[in-house]
mmCIF file of C-alpha atoms and ligand atoms in Angstrom:
data_model
loop_
_atom_site.group_PDB
_atom_site.id
_atom_site.type_symbol
_atom_site.label_atom_id
_atom_site.label_comp_id
_atom_site.label_asym_id
_atom_site.label_seq_id
_atom_site.Cartn_x
_atom_site.Cartn_y
_atom_site.Cartn_z
ATOM 1 C CA MET A 86 96.125 -20.726 77.714
ATOM 2 C CA SER A 87 92.967 -22.178 79.053
ATOM 3 C CA SER A 88 90.701 -23.378 76.238
ATOM 4 C CA ILE A 89 87.701 -23.001 78.471
ATOM 5 C CA GLN A 90 85.125 -20.361 77.759
ATOM 6 C CA ILE A 91 84.287 -17.995 80.589
ATOM 7 C CA LYS A 92 81.099 -16.304 81.713
ATOM 8 C CA LEU A 93 81.011 -12.740 83.082
ATOM 9 C CA ASN A 94 77.536 -11.675 84.151
ATOM 10 C CA ASP A 95 75.260 -12.511 81.200
ATOM 11 C CA LYS A 96 77.954 -12.853 78.491
ATOM 12 C CA THR A 97 80.192 -15.710 77.393
ATOM 13 C CA PHE A 98 83.753 -15.154 76.168
ATOM 14 C CA VAL A 99 86.215 -17.446 74.375
ATOM 15 C CA PRO A 100 90.054 -17.361 74.414
ATOM 16 C CA TYR A 101 91.573 -14.859 71.963
ATOM 17 C CA LEU A 102 95.171 -13.823 72.862
ATOM 18 C CA ASP A 103 97.114 -15.834 75.407
ATOM 19 C CA ALA A 104 99.339 -14.367 78.107
ATOM 20 C CA GLN A 105 102.551 -15.482 76.401
ATOM 21 C CA LYS A 106 101.621 -13.825 73.121
ATOM 22 C CA ILE A 107 100.647 -10.633 74.961
ATOM 23 C CA GLN A 108 103.951 -10.555 76.874
ATOM 24 C CA GLU A 109 105.950 -11.089 73.656
ATOM 25 C CA GLU A 110 104.148 -8.131 72.079
ATOM 26 C CA VAL A 111 104.655 -5.949 75.159
ATOM 27 C CA LYS A 112 108.406 -6.647 74.941
ATOM 28 C CA LYS A 113 108.435 -5.723 71.227
ATOM 29 C CA ILE A 114 106.735 -2.399 71.944
ATOM 30 C CA ALA A 115 109.114 -1.755 74.867
ATOM 31 C CA THR A 116 112.086 -2.362 72.560
ATOM 32 C CA GLN A 117 110.833 0.339 70.168
ATOM 33 C CA ILE A 118 110.188 2.764 73.029
ATOM 34 C CA ASN A 119 113.626 2.018 74.507
ATOM 35 C CA THR A 120 115.221 2.919 71.185
ATOM 36 C CA ASP A 121 113.306 6.186 70.943
ATOM 37 C CA TYR A 122 113.286 7.315 74.616
ATOM 38 C CA HIS A 123 116.048 5.613 76.653
ATOM 39 C CA ASP A 124 117.872 8.914 77.259
ATOM 40 C CA LYS A 125 114.801 11.206 77.342
ATOM 41 C CA ASN A 126 113.383 10.568 80.838
ATOM 42 C CA PRO A 127 109.851 10.201 79.401
ATOM 43 C CA VAL A 128 106.597 10.489 81.311
ATOM 44 C CA PHE A 129 104.323 7.486 80.783
ATOM 45 C CA LEU A 130 100.779 8.744 81.105
ATOM 46 C CA CYS A 131 98.611 5.736 81.877
ATOM 47 C CA ILE A 132 94.910 6.065 81.102
ATOM 48 C CA LEU A 133 93.010 4.206 83.813
ATOM 49 C CA SER A 134 91.371 1.958 84.377
ATOM 50 C CA GLY A 135 91.928 -0.463 81.487
ATOM 51 C CA SER A 136 95.633 0.299 80.935
ATOM 52 C CA PHE A 137 96.937 -0.516 84.395
ATOM 53 C CA MET A 138 98.186 -4.005 83.534
ATOM 54 C CA PHE A 139 99.705 -3.128 80.163
ATOM 55 C CA CYS A 140 101.372 -0.027 81.594
ATOM 56 C CA SER A 141 102.823 -2.039 84.465
ATOM 57 C CA ASP A 142 104.339 -4.681 82.154
ATOM 58 C CA LEU A 143 105.533 -2.087 79.640
ATOM 59 C CA VAL A 144 107.426 0.095 82.117
ATOM 60 C CA LYS A 145 109.084 -2.980 83.655
ATOM 61 C CA ASN A 146 110.673 -3.453 80.231
ATOM 62 C CA PHE A 147 111.781 0.181 79.857
ATOM 63 C CA CYS A 148 115.491 0.759 80.491
ATOM 64 C CA GLY A 149 116.371 4.245 81.613
ATOM 65 C CA ASP A 150 114.908 6.959 83.777
ATOM 66 C CA CYS A 151 111.183 7.518 83.425
ATOM 67 C CA GLU A 152 108.184 8.747 85.364
ATOM 68 C CA ILE A 153 104.701 7.279 85.456
ATOM 69 C CA THR A 154 101.531 9.226 86.029
ATOM 70 C CA PHE A 155 97.834 8.385 85.837
ATOM 71 C CA VAL A 156 94.611 9.879 84.577
ATOM 72 C CA ARG A 157 91.206 8.277 84.656
ATOM 73 C CA MET A 158 88.699 8.486 81.808
ATOM 74 C CA SER A 159 85.415 6.716 81.353
ATOM 75 C CA SER A 160 83.408 6.069 78.180
ATOM 76 C CA TYR A 161 82.153 2.500 78.147
ATOM 77 C CA GLU A 162 78.915 1.032 79.433
ATOM 78 C CA GLY A 163 78.500 -2.717 79.003
ATOM 79 C CA THR A 164 79.899 -3.591 75.570
ATOM 80 C CA GLN A 165 79.384 -0.159 73.943
ATOM 81 C CA SER A 166 81.235 3.146 73.887
ATOM 82 C CA THR A 167 78.745 5.742 75.088
ATOM 83 C CA GLY A 168 80.452 8.580 73.190
ATOM 84 C CA ASN A 169 80.108 10.489 76.442
ATOM 85 C CA ILE A 170 83.681 10.829 77.696
ATOM 86 C CA THR A 171 84.173 11.790 81.324
ATOM 87 C CA THR A 172 87.479 12.780 82.910
ATOM 88 C CA LEU A 173 87.208 11.255 86.385
ATOM 89 C CA MET A 174 90.776 12.240 87.339
ATOM 90 C CA GLY A 175 92.801 14.654 85.207
ATOM 91 C CA ILE A 176 96.529 15.345 84.803
ATOM 92 C CA VAL A 177 98.043 16.523 88.094
ATOM 93 C CA GLU A 178 101.790 16.382 87.328
ATOM 94 C CA ASP A 179 103.520 19.154 85.406
ATOM 95 C CA ILE A 180 104.244 17.776 81.924
ATOM 96 C CA LYS A 181 105.478 21.042 80.416
ATOM 97 C CA ASP A 182 108.590 20.439 78.267
ATOM 98 C CA ARG A 183 108.474 16.689 79.022
ATOM 99 C CA HIS A 184 108.389 13.829 76.533
ATOM 100 C CA VAL A 185 105.007 12.233 77.171
ATOM 101 C CA ILE A 186 103.793 8.821 76.007
ATOM 102 C CA ILE A 187 100.085 8.141 76.505
ATOM 103 C CA ILE A 188 99.485 4.488 77.409
ATOM 104 C CA GLU A 189 96.132 3.001 76.397
ATOM 105 C CA ASP A 190 94.854 -0.558 76.649
ATOM 106 C CA ILE A 191 92.746 -0.240 73.508
ATOM 107 C CA VAL A 192 91.806 2.493 71.055
ATOM 108 C CA ASP A 193 88.329 1.753 69.763
ATOM 109 C CA THR A 194 86.257 4.692 68.422
ATOM 110 C CA GLY A 195 89.070 7.102 69.335
ATOM 111 C CA ASN A 196 86.622 9.319 71.243
ATOM 112 C CA THR A 197 88.580 9.114 74.488
ATOM 113 C CA LEU A 198 91.865 10.179 72.897
ATOM 114 C CA SER A 199 90.188 12.815 70.705
ATOM 115 C CA LYS A 200 89.083 14.446 73.929
ATOM 116 C CA PHE A 201 92.229 13.785 75.946
ATOM 117 C CA ILE A 202 95.021 14.694 73.468
ATOM 118 C CA PRO A 203 94.074 18.416 73.201
ATOM 119 C CA GLU A 204 93.941 18.581 77.031
ATOM 120 C CA ALA A 205 97.450 17.116 77.227
ATOM 121 C CA LEU A 206 98.792 19.340 74.422
ATOM 122 C CA SER A 207 97.476 22.454 76.181
ATOM 123 C CA LEU A 208 100.004 21.700 78.965
ATOM 124 C CA LYS A 209 102.845 22.151 76.421
ATOM 125 C CA PRO A 210 104.777 18.878 76.577
ATOM 126 C CA ALA A 211 108.023 18.714 74.538
ATOM 127 C CA SER A 212 106.469 15.830 72.605
ATOM 128 C CA LEU A 213 103.375 13.648 72.808
ATOM 129 C CA LYS A 214 102.970 10.134 71.426
ATOM 130 C CA VAL A 215 100.356 7.432 71.827
ATOM 131 C CA CYS A 216 101.005 3.774 72.619
ATOM 132 C CA SER A 217 98.152 1.259 72.681
ATOM 133 C CA LEU A 218 98.302 -2.495 73.149
ATOM 134 C CA LEU A 219 95.240 -2.949 70.945
ATOM 135 C CA VAL A 220 93.582 -0.955 68.178
ATOM 136 C CA LYS A 221 90.250 -1.550 66.417
ATOM 137 C CA PRO A 222 90.940 0.201 63.069
ATOM 138 C CA GLU A 223 87.396 -0.418 61.789
ATOM 139 C CA ALA A 224 85.880 1.654 64.624
ATOM 140 C CA LEU A 225 88.694 4.209 64.740
ATOM 141 C CA GLN A 226 88.624 5.255 61.085
ATOM 142 C CA ASP A 227 91.882 7.232 61.336
ATOM 143 C CA LYS A 228 90.522 9.675 63.927
ATOM 144 C CA VAL A 229 93.638 9.413 66.108
ATOM 145 C CA LYS A 230 97.236 8.533 65.238
ATOM 146 C CA VAL A 231 98.536 5.670 67.368
ATOM 147 C CA ASP A 232 102.350 5.694 67.245
ATOM 148 C CA TYR A 233 103.024 2.336 68.942
ATOM 149 C CA VAL A 234 100.518 -0.491 68.380
ATOM 150 C CA GLY A 235 100.588 -4.072 69.637
ATOM 151 C CA PHE A 236 97.642 -5.811 67.974
ATOM 152 C CA SER A 237 95.175 -4.547 65.345
ATOM 153 C CA ILE A 238 91.961 -6.463 65.924
ATOM 154 C CA PRO A 239 88.442 -6.678 64.449
ATOM 155 C CA ASN A 240 85.614 -4.657 65.939
ATOM 156 C CA ASP A 241 84.606 -7.282 68.551
ATOM 157 C CA PHE A 242 84.245 -6.799 72.294
ATOM 158 C CA ILE A 243 87.107 -8.251 74.356
ATOM 159 C CA VAL A 244 87.973 -8.649 78.036
ATOM 160 C CA GLY A 245 90.996 -9.547 80.153
ATOM 161 C CA TYR A 246 94.460 -8.117 80.809
ATOM 162 C CA GLY A 247 92.971 -4.935 82.263
ATOM 163 C CA LEU A 248 89.913 -4.730 79.990
ATOM 164 C CA ASP A 249 86.534 -5.245 81.596
ATOM 165 C CA TYR A 250 82.908 -6.054 80.981
ATOM 166 C CA ASP A 251 80.983 -3.944 83.515
ATOM 167 C CA GLY A 252 83.915 -4.112 85.921
ATOM 168 C CA LEU A 253 84.611 -7.828 85.560
ATOM 169 C CA GLY A 254 87.492 -9.631 83.826
ATOM 170 C CA ARG A 255 90.302 -7.113 84.392
ATOM 171 C CA ASN A 256 92.326 -9.647 86.391
ATOM 172 C CA LEU A 257 92.534 -12.259 83.620
ATOM 173 C CA GLN A 258 96.045 -12.875 82.225
ATOM 174 C CA ASP A 259 94.711 -13.784 78.773
ATOM 175 C CA ILE A 260 92.398 -11.782 76.514
ATOM 176 C CA TYR A 261 88.997 -13.236 75.591
ATOM 177 C CA VAL A 262 86.529 -12.243 72.866
ATOM 178 C CA ILE A 263 82.769 -12.190 73.181
ATOM 179 C CA LYS A 264 81.070 -15.321 71.834
ATOM 180 C CA GLY A 265 79.016 -14.326 68.800
HETATM 181 P P1 IMP B 566 87.275 4.703 72.634
HETATM 182 O O1 IMP B 566 87.017 6.022 73.302
HETATM 183 O O2 IMP B 566 86.064 4.197 71.890
HETATM 184 O O3 IMP B 566 88.515 4.694 71.749
HETATM 185 O O4 IMP B 566 87.459 3.608 73.748
HETATM 186 C C1 IMP B 566 88.416 3.738 74.688
HETATM 187 C C2 IMP B 566 88.211 2.911 75.930
HETATM 188 O O5 IMP B 566 87.034 2.083 75.913
HETATM 189 C C3 IMP B 566 89.356 1.951 76.064
HETATM 190 O O6 IMP B 566 90.461 2.568 76.667
HETATM 191 C C4 IMP B 566 88.759 0.851 76.896
HETATM 192 O O7 IMP B 566 88.893 1.156 78.263
HETATM 193 C C5 IMP B 566 87.321 0.820 76.478
HETATM 194 N N1 IMP B 566 87.113 -0.254 75.460
HETATM 195 C C6 IMP B 566 87.132 -0.126 74.109
HETATM 196 N N2 IMP B 566 86.928 -1.315 73.501
HETATM 197 C C7 IMP B 566 86.810 -2.232 74.496
HETATM 198 C C8 IMP B 566 86.600 -3.663 74.503
HETATM 199 O O8 IMP B 566 86.503 -4.356 73.485
HETATM 200 N N3 IMP B 566 86.541 -4.241 75.743
HETATM 201 C C9 IMP B 566 86.651 -3.529 76.906
HETATM 202 N N4 IMP B 566 86.847 -2.197 76.935
HETATM 203 C C10 IMP B 566 86.932 -1.553 75.743
HETATM 204 MG MG1 MG B 567 90.900 2.396 78.628
#
């Protein structure tokens, strides 16, 4: 991993999780999901935009039939959750009687999933679980159950590997944390 700090707009970020560590964790999560779903033809429901990279790497490590579908939610402005959750693109595929796994990049306050999970459940899936690469337990305070978790991290703002600061940084292979 590069040891160099990066600047995105007005903020500076320092290295936090390198690409190799992230990929190892993605494989560990995929192993658990393979065990639980290999013969269930699950639907991976990727919450855009932040989850696109994690979802892509995760499904490449899933062995068995599966489908992938996308929804788009928005809650963040700058480095803060606005608490105002907007569904920019909802569920279009029929998930009735399907085994659905929601794929999130990070669960922070849990507001996004608190809004989204009832919407998904109203479509009567056979089962619904949540998988997130990152969780900030301090902000979440048990509001949402995350069934598959990669990293539990402190309540600091991060970028990279799909996560952005005002649109920037999603393309980075490593994850960086804001410089305090
Ligand atoms: P929540 O609704 O507060 O749980 O936040 C959910 C969404 O906010 C995540 O899926 C991310 O897209 C975004 N988010 C939360 N924390 C961060 C962060 O530290 N950096 C970048 N985006 C974040
Ligand atoms: Mg997200």
